[in-house]
Amino acid sequence: MSVDTVSLTGWGRTAPTTAVRFRPRSYEEAAATVRGCGPRGSIARGLGRAHGDAAQNAGGSVLDMTALNRIRAVDAAAGLVVCDAGVSLHRLMEVLLPLGWFVPVTPTTRYVTVGGAVGADIHGHNQHVSGSFSRHVQELELLTAEGEIRTVRPGTALFDATAGGLGLTGVILSATLRCHRVTSSWMSVDTERAVDLDDLLDRLAAGDHRYRYSAAWIDLRARGRATGRSVLTRGEHVPQYALPARARRTPLSFRPGPLPAAPALVPEALLGGAPAALLNEVRYRGAPKYRIGELRQLAAFFHPLDGLPHRDRIHGRAGSVRYQFAVGHGREETLRRIVHRISRRRWPSMNAVLKRFGAGDPGWLSFPTPGWTLALGLPAALPGLAGFLNSLDEEVAAAGGRVCLAKDSRLRPELLAAMYPRLADFRSLRAELDPAGAFRSDLSRRLSL
């Protein structure tokens, strides 16, 4: 097991803190590290794609789980896979697609570990029909604060606390997943433009049930009648028989290619004002008003930016803040008000996404809840950003909504109970399971989890 002292941040590259990093290569080494952690505790970390501080632990230890990356068993008939927590979704796709299976849920990057996917209970463009990641987990192996390895299954309090629990109930060592049957690695994609936010909400409400995957890029710089104008993209897996003859020769190939290299740091002058407005204008006008049945490969549909080096630096040297909130059906006026407030700021948000959520899953701190969710990224150096986002938090909480903790880096703890009604249950179970606080993170201290 390798050990070093490192400065760590989340994907947003804000608020670095220093911790001792352990890289266990066996379950026994992971258990020894947990049993020997000091008063500042320990937290598991995967590929570092949590945007905020959920996988940091100032003055304590961090368990880098990426060396625990074995795929232990695949049942190609039933679509079940047993794998270590350090296996990435990218690796699962490489193994499963040739067998005719796809991961049940993927976010906009495939460079997420299975342990991170459970700990954050990640959601994707199919949340409205497939739920979040934990819905497809058959069982987990969890390393507790006492160094014991427990098998945890859905329907138990420990499972509900662990799914979305951000690593604070223990170290996820392995998971058994149910996958989605496919017969090709191609997607059939429908694209349409929405002229404003109300048009977009109407299109999502009327048509989402016909698609497995659905999401809209939203132009948060547009104002006036165009406020909330969007490009809505929806897709389905293409059956092998519907592929063109050439693609039918290798229907399940998975060869995501790299994108051209970006500069290591984007100049600050390109992040605001006219350049951002021009990029949004080009993106909106360049999208088809209505197009159906476009063929795209899986990587191009789900993870178009994964091949772009340094994409975490696109918002400049100070890093970025990823802000995602959800509000329920019937709270559309809150969503409209927030979109208008953001658009009036004219801030450079080039990767804002709006989706419709379906039923949530039982995880006590799991983010998805029926309604609407908006995610956006902003340069951390924007003047007045902290106060503005604090005011959005208050508006979201007052509407019965919530902020995504896996992407959070700045939420105030006094709003947490209003956003997550099972917070008291989570704290109570943690106190019982881990009274000495073996599992801690910068996020857990900031939010008193």
CSV table of N, CA and C in Angstrom, one decimal, residues 25 39 45 51 96 109 124 156 165 195 213 247 255 280 330-332 346 350 382 435:
chain,number,residue,atom,x,y,z
A,25,ARG,N,-4.5,-1.9,-1.7
A,25,ARG,CA,-4.6,-2.8,-2.8
A,25,ARG,C,-5.4,-4.1,-2.5
A,39,PRO,N,-7.7,11.0,14.8
A,39,PRO,CA,-8.9,11.8,15.3
A,39,PRO,C,-9.6,12.6,14.2
A,45,ARG,N,-12.1,7.9,-1.6
A,45,ARG,CA,-12.1,8.8,-2.8
A,45,ARG,C,-11.9,7.9,-4.0
A,51,HIS,N,-17.7,17.4,-7.5
A,51,HIS,CA,-17.3,18.8,-7.8
A,51,HIS,C,-16.8,19.6,-6.6
A,96,LEU,N,-18.7,-4.7,-20.6
A,96,LEU,CA,-20.1,-5.1,-20.7
A,96,LEU,C,-20.7,-5.0,-22.1
A,109,THR,N,-20.1,12.1,-17.3
A,109,THR,CA,-18.7,11.6,-17.4
A,109,THR,C,-18.7,10.1,-17.1
A,124,GLY,N,-28.6,10.2,-14.1
A,124,GLY,CA,-28.3,10.5,-15.5
A,124,GLY,C,-29.5,11.1,-16.3
A,156,THR,N,-32.9,-1.9,3.6
A,156,THR,CA,-32.4,-1.8,5.0
A,156,THR,C,-32.1,-0.3,5.2
A,165,GLY,N,-25.0,8.6,0.6
A,165,GLY,CA,-24.4,9.0,1.9
A,165,GLY,C,-23.0,9.6,1.9
A,195,VAL,N,-38.1,27.8,-27.6
A,195,VAL,CA,-37.9,29.2,-27.8
A,195,VAL,C,-37.8,29.9,-26.5
A,213,TYR,N,-33.8,8.5,-22.4
A,213,TYR,CA,-32.9,9.6,-22.1
A,213,TYR,C,-33.4,10.9,-22.5
A,247,ALA,N,-22.5,-0.5,-39.9
A,247,ALA,CA,-22.5,-0.5,-38.5
A,247,ALA,C,-22.8,-1.9,-37.9
A,255,ARG,N,-15.4,2.6,-28.9
A,255,ARG,CA,-14.1,3.2,-29.2
A,255,ARG,C,-14.2,4.7,-29.1
A,280,ASN,N,-22.8,30.8,-26.7
A,280,ASN,CA,-24.2,30.4,-26.5
A,280,ASN,C,-25.1,30.6,-27.8
A,330,GLY,N,-45.3,21.6,-9.7
A,330,GLY,CA,-46.2,22.6,-9.0
A,330,GLY,C,-45.3,23.8,-8.5
A,331,ARG,N,-44.0,23.7,-8.6
A,331,ARG,CA,-43.1,24.8,-8.2
A,331,ARG,C,-42.4,25.4,-9.4
A,332,GLU,N,-43.1,25.3,-10.5
A,332,GLU,CA,-42.5,25.9,-11.7
A,332,GLU,C,-42.2,27.4,-11.6
A,346,ARG,N,-26.1,37.8,-16.4
A,346,ARG,CA,-25.3,37.8,-17.6
A,346,ARG,C,-24.0,37.1,-17.3
A,350,MET,N,-21.9,28.2,-19.6
A,350,MET,CA,-22.0,27.6,-20.9
A,350,MET,C,-22.4,26.1,-20.9
A,382,LEU,N,-16.3,34.9,-9.8
A,382,LEU,CA,-17.2,35.9,-10.1
A,382,LEU,C,-17.6,36.8,-8.8
A,435,PRO,N,-19.6,6.0,16.3
A,435,PRO,CA,-19.6,7.0,17.4
A,435,PRO,C,-18.3,7.7,17.5
